[in-house]
Structure formats: structure tokens, C-alpha cells
mmCIF file with all atom_site columns, C-alpha atoms in Angstrom:
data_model
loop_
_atom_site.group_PDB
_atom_site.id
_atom_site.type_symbol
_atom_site.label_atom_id
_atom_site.label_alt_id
_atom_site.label_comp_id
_atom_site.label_asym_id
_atom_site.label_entity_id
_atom_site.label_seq_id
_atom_site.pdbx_PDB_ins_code
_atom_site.Cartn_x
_atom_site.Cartn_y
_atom_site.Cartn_z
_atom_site.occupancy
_atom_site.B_iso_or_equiv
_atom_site.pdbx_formal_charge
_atom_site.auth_seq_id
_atom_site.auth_comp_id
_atom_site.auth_asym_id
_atom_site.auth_atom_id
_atom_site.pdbx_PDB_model_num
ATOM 1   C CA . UNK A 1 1   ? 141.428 41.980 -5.309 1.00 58.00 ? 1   UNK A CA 1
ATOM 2   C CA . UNK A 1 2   ? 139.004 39.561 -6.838 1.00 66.00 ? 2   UNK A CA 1
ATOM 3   C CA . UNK A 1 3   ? 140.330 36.658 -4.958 1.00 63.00 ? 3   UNK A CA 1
ATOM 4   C CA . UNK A 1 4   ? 140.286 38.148 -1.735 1.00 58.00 ? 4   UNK A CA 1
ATOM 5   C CA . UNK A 1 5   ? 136.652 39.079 -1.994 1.00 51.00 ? 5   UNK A CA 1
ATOM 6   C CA . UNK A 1 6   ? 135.885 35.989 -3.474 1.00 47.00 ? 6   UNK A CA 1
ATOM 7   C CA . UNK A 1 7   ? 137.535 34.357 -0.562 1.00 47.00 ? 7   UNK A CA 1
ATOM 8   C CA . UNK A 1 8   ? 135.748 36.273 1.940  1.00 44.00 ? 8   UNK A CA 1
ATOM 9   C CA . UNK A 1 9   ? 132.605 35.530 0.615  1.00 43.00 ? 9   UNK A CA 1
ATOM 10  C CA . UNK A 1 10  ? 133.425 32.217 0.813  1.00 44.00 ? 10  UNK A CA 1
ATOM 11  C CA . UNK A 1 11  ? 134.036 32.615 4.852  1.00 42.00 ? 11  UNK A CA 1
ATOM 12  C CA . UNK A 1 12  ? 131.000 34.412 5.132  1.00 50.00 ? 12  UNK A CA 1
ATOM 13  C CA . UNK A 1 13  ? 128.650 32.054 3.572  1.00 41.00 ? 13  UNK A CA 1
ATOM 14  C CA . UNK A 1 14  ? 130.826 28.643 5.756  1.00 43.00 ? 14  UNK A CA 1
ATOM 15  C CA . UNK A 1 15  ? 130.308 31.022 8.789  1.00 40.00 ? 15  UNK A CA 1
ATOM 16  C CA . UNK A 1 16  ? 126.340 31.563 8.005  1.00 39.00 ? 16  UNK A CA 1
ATOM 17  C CA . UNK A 1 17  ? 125.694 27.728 7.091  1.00 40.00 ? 17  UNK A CA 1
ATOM 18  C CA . UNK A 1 18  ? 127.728 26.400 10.335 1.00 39.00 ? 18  UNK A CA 1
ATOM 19  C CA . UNK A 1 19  ? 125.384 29.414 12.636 1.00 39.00 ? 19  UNK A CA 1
ATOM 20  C CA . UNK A 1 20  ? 122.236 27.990 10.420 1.00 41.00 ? 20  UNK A CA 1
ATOM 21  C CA . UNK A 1 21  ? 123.102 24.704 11.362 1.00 42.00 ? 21  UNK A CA 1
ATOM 22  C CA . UNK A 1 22  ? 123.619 25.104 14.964 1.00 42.00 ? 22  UNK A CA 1
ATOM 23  C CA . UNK A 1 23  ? 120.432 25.391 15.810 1.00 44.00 ? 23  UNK A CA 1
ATOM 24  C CA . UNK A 1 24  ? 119.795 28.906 15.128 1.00 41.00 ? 24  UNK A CA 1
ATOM 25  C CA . UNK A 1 25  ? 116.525 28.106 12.713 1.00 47.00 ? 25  UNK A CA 1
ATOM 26  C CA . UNK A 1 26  ? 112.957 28.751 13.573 1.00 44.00 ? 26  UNK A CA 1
ATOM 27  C CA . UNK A 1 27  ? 112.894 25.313 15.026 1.00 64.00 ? 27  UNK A CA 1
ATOM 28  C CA . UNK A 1 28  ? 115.499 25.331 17.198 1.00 91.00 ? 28  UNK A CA 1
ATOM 29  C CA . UNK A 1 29  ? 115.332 23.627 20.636 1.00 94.00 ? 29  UNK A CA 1
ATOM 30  C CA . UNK A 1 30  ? 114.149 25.329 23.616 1.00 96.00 ? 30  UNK A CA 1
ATOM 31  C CA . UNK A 1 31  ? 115.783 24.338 26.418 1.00 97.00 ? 31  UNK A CA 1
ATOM 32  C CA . UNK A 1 32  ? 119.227 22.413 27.119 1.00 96.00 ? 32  UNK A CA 1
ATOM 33  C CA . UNK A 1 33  ? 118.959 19.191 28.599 1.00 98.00 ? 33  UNK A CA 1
ATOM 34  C CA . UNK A 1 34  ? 121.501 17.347 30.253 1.00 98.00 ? 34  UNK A CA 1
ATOM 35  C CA . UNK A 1 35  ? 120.792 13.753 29.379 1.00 98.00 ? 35  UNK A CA 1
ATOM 36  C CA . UNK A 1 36  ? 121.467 11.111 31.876 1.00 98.00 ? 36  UNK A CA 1
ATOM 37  C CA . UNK A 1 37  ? 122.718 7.316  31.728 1.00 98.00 ? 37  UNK A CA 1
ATOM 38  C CA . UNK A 1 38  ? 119.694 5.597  31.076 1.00 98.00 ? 38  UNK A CA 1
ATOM 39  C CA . UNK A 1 39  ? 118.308 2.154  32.368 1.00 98.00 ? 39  UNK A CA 1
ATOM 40  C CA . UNK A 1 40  ? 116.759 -0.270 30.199 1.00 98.00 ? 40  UNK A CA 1
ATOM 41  C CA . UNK A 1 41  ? 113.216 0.994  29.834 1.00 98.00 ? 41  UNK A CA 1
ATOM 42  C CA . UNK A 1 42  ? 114.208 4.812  29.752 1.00 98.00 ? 42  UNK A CA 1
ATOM 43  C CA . UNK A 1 43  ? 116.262 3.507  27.197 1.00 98.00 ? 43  UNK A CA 1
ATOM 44  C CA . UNK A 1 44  ? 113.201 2.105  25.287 1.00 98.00 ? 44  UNK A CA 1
ATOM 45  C CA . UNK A 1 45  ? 110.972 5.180  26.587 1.00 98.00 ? 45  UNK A CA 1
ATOM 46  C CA . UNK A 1 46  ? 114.200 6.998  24.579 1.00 98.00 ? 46  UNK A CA 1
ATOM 47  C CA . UNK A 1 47  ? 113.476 5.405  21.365 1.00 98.00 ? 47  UNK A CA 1
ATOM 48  C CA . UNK A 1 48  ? 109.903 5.328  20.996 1.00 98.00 ? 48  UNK A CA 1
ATOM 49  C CA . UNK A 1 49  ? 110.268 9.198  21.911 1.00 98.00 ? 49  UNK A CA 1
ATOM 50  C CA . UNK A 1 50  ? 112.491 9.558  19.161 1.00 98.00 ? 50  UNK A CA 1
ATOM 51  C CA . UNK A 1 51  ? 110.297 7.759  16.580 1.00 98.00 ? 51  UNK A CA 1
ATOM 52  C CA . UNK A 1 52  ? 106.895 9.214  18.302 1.00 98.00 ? 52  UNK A CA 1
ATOM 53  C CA . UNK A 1 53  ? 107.199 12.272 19.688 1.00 98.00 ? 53  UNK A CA 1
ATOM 54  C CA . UNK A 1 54  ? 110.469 14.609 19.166 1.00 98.00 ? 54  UNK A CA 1
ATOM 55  C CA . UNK A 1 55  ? 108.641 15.620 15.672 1.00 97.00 ? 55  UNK A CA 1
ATOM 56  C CA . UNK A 1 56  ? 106.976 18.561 18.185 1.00 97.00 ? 56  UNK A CA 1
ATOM 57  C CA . UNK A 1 57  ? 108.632 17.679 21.376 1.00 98.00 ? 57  UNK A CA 1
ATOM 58  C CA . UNK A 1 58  ? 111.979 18.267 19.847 1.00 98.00 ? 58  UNK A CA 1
ATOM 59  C CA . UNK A 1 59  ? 115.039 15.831 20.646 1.00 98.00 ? 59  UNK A CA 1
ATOM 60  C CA . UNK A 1 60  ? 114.721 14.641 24.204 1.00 98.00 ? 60  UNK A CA 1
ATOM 61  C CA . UNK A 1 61  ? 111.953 16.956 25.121 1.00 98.00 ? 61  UNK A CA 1
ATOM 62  C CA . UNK A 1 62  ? 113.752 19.312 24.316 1.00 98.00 ? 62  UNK A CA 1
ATOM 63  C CA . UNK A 1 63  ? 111.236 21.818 22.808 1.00 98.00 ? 63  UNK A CA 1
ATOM 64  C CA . UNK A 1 64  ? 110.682 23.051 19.079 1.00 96.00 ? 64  UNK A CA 1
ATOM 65  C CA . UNK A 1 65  ? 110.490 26.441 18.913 1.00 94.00 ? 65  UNK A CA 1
ATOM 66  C CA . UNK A 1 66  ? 107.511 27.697 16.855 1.00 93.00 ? 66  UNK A CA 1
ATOM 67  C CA . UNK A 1 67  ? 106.285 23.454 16.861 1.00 95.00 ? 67  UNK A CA 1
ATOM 68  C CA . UNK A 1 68  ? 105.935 21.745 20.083 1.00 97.00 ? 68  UNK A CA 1
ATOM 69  C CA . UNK A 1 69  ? 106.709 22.625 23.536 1.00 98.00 ? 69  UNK A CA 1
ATOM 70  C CA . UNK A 1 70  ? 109.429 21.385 25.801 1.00 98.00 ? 70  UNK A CA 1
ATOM 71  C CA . UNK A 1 71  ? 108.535 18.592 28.269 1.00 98.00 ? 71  UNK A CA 1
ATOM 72  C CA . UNK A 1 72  ? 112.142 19.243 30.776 1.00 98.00 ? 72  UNK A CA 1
ATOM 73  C CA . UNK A 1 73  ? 110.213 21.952 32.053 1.00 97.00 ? 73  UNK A CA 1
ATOM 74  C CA . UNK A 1 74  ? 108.782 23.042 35.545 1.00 97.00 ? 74  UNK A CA 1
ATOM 75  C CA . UNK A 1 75  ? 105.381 23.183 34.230 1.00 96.00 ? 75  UNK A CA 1
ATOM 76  C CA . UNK A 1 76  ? 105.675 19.118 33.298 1.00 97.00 ? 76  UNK A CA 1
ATOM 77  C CA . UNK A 1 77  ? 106.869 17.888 36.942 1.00 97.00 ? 77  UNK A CA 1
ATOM 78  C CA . UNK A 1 78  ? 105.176 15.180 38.471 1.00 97.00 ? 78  UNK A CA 1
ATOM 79  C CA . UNK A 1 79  ? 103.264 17.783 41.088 1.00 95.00 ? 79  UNK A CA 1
ATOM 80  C CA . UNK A 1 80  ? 101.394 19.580 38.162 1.00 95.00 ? 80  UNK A CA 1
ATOM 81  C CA . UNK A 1 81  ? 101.296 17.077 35.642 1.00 97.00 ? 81  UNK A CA 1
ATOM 82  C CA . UNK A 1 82  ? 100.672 13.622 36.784 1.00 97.00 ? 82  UNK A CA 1
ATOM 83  C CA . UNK A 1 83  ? 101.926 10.311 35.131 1.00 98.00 ? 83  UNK A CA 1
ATOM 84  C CA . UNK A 1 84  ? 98.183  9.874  34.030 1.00 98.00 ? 84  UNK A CA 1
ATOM 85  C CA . UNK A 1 85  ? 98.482  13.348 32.094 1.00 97.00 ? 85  UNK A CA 1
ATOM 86  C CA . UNK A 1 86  ? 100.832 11.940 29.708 1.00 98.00 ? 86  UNK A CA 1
ATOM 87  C CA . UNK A 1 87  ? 98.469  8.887  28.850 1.00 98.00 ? 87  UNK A CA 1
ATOM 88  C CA . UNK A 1 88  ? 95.629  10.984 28.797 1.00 98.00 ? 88  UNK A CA 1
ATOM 89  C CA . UNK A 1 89  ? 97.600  13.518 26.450 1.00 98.00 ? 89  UNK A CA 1
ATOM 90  C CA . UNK A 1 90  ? 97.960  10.133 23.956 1.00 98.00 ? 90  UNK A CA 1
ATOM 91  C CA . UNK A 1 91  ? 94.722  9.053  24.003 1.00 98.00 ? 91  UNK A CA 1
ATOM 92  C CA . UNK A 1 92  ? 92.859  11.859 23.676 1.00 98.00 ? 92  UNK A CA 1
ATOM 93  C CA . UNK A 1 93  ? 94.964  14.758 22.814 1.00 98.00 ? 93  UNK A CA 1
ATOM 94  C CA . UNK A 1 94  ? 95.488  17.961 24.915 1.00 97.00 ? 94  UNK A CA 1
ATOM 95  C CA . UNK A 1 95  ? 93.900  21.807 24.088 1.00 96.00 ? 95  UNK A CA 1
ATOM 96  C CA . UNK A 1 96  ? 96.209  24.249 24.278 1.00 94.00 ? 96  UNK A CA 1
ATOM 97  C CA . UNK A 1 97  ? 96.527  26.088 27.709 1.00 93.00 ? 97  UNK A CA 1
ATOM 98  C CA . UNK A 1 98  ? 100.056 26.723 28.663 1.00 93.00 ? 98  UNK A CA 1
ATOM 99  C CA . UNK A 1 99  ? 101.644 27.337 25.240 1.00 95.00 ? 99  UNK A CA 1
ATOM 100 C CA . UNK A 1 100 ? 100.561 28.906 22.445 1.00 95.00 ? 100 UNK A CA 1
ATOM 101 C CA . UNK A 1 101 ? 101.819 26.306 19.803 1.00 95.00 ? 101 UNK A CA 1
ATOM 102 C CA . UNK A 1 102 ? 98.285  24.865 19.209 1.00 96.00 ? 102 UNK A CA 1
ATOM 103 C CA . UNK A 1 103 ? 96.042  22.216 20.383 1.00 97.00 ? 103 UNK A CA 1
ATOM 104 C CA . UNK A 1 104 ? 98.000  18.570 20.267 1.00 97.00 ? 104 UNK A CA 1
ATOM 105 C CA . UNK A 1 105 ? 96.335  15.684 18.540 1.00 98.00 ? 105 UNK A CA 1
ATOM 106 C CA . UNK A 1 106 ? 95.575  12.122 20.320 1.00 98.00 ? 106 UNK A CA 1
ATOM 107 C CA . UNK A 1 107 ? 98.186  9.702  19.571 1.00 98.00 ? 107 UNK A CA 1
ATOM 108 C CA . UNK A 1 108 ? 96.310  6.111  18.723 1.00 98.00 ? 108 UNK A CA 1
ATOM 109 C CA . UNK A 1 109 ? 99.510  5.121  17.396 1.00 98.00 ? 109 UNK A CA 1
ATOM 110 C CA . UNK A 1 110 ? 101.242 4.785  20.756 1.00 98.00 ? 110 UNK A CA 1
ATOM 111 C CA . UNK A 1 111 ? 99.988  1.696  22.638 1.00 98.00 ? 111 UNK A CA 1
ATOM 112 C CA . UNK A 1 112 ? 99.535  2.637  26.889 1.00 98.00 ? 112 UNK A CA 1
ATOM 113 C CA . UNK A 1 113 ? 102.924 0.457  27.273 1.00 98.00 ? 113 UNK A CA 1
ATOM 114 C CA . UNK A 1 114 ? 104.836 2.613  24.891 1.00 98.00 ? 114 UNK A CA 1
ATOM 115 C CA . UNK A 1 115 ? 103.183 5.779  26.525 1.00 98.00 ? 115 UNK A CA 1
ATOM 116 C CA . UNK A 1 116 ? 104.727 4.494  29.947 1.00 98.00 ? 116 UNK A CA 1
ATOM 117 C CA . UNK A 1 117 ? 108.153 3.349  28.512 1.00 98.00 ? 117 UNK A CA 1
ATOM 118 C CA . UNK A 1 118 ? 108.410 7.382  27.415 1.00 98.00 ? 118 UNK A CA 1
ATOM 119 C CA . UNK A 1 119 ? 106.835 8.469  30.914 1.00 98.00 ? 119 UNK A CA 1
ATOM 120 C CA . UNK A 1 120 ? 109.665 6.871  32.431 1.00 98.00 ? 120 UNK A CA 1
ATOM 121 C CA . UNK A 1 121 ? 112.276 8.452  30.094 1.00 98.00 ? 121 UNK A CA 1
ATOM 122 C CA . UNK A 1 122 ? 111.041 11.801 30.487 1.00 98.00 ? 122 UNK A CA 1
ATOM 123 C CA . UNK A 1 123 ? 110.894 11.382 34.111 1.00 98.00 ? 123 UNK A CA 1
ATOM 124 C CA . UNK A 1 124 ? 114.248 10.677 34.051 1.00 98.00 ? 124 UNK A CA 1
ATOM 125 C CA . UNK A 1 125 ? 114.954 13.311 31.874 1.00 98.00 ? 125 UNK A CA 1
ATOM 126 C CA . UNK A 1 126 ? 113.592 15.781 34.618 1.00 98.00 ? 126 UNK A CA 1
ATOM 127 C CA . UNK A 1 127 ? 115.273 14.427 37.372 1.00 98.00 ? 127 UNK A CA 1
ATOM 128 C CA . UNK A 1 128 ? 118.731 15.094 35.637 1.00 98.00 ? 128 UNK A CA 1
ATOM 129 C CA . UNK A 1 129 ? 117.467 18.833 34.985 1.00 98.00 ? 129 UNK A CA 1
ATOM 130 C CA . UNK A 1 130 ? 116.460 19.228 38.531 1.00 98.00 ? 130 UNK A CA 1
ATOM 131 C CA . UNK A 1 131 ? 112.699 18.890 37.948 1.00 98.00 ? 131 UNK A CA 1
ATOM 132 C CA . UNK A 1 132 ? 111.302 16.856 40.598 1.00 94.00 ? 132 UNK A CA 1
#
């Protein structure tokens, strides 16, 4: 009787870390993205995402629950928010107004050719999710 309790518990706890690890935390993403093929520069845009911005933006602007929100989302197409919103977002940070995570900090760190190498990838990004 031991064992089989034992062993239970055992496929319990691999059932609870594989559901934990799924994405099922308090930072999970928000949204599914489809990710497309991507050119050269969404490419780049891709990378200096990764290493700039998925922190709160989650992994391909995706979202992070309870962090950052997601940028493949109606309320980032280019009709509301303009190419120019994204640099101005960098350079001198954004209040709070359609999310309640929290005002969002300048980026200094991210030079205006990096900002438009990630413009382009989450552009792209949009497209592929039907955002126009």
C-alpha cells in the first residue's frame, strides 16, 4: 500500500511541475502568437527584442501577465499606435493608460536603429496575427 501511494504522489507532483511549467505561473504569456518567417532585419528586430524587451513584453510580444503588456494586440496596430510611438515609448518612457501594469521606463539603452529593427519585427509580428 505504501508503494502505491508513494507512486502516486510521485505522478501527482510530475503532473503539477509539467502544468507549472507550461506556462501556468503568474507570468505566463498573454496572448498566442503565430510567428512568421522572418526577413533579415525582423530577424535582427527579433533579437534585440529578445535581449531588450521580452523581460515585460514577454517572448515575441507576447505579453507577461502581471509584468508587461502584450504588443500582438489590436490596441498596438499601426492606426492607433504609430511607428513614432514605439521610439517615443524608448526615449522617453510611456504612463500607463491602457493597462494597468504600471508606468514603463525610457529605454536609453536602445539606440533609434535598434528601436526600428524591433518596429519592424513587431510589425511583422502583427501582420501574421491579423493586426493590420
Amino acid at each position: 500500500m505504501t508503494r502505491k501511494l508513494a507512486a502516486a504522489a510521485l505522478v501527482i507532483l510530475g503532473a503539477a511541475i509539467v502544468w507549472f511549467n507550461s506556462g501556468h505561473d503568474a507570468q505566463s504569456v498573454m496572448v498566442e502568437v503565430d510567428v512568421p518567417e522572418l526577413g533579415a532585419t525582423e530577424q535582427e528586430g527579433a533579437e534585440l527584442f529578445a535581449a531588450q524587451c521580452a523581460s515585460c513584453h514577454g517572448p515575441n510580444a507576447a505579453g507577461k501577465d502581471g509584468v508587461g503588456p502584450p504588443l500582438v494586440h489590436v490596441i498596438y496596430e499601426p492606426g492607433h499606435h504609430s511607428d513614432m510611438s514605439f521610439f517615443l515609448a524608448a526615449r522617453m518612457g510611456v504612463r500607463a493608460h491602457h493597462w494597468s501594469f504600471g508606468n514603463m521606463p525610457a529605454q536609453p539603452q536602445v539606440s533609434d536603429a535598434d528601436v526600428a529593427k524591433i518596429v519592424t519585427y513587431i510589425r511583422a509580428l502583427q501582420r501574421a496575427n491579423g493586426i493590420y
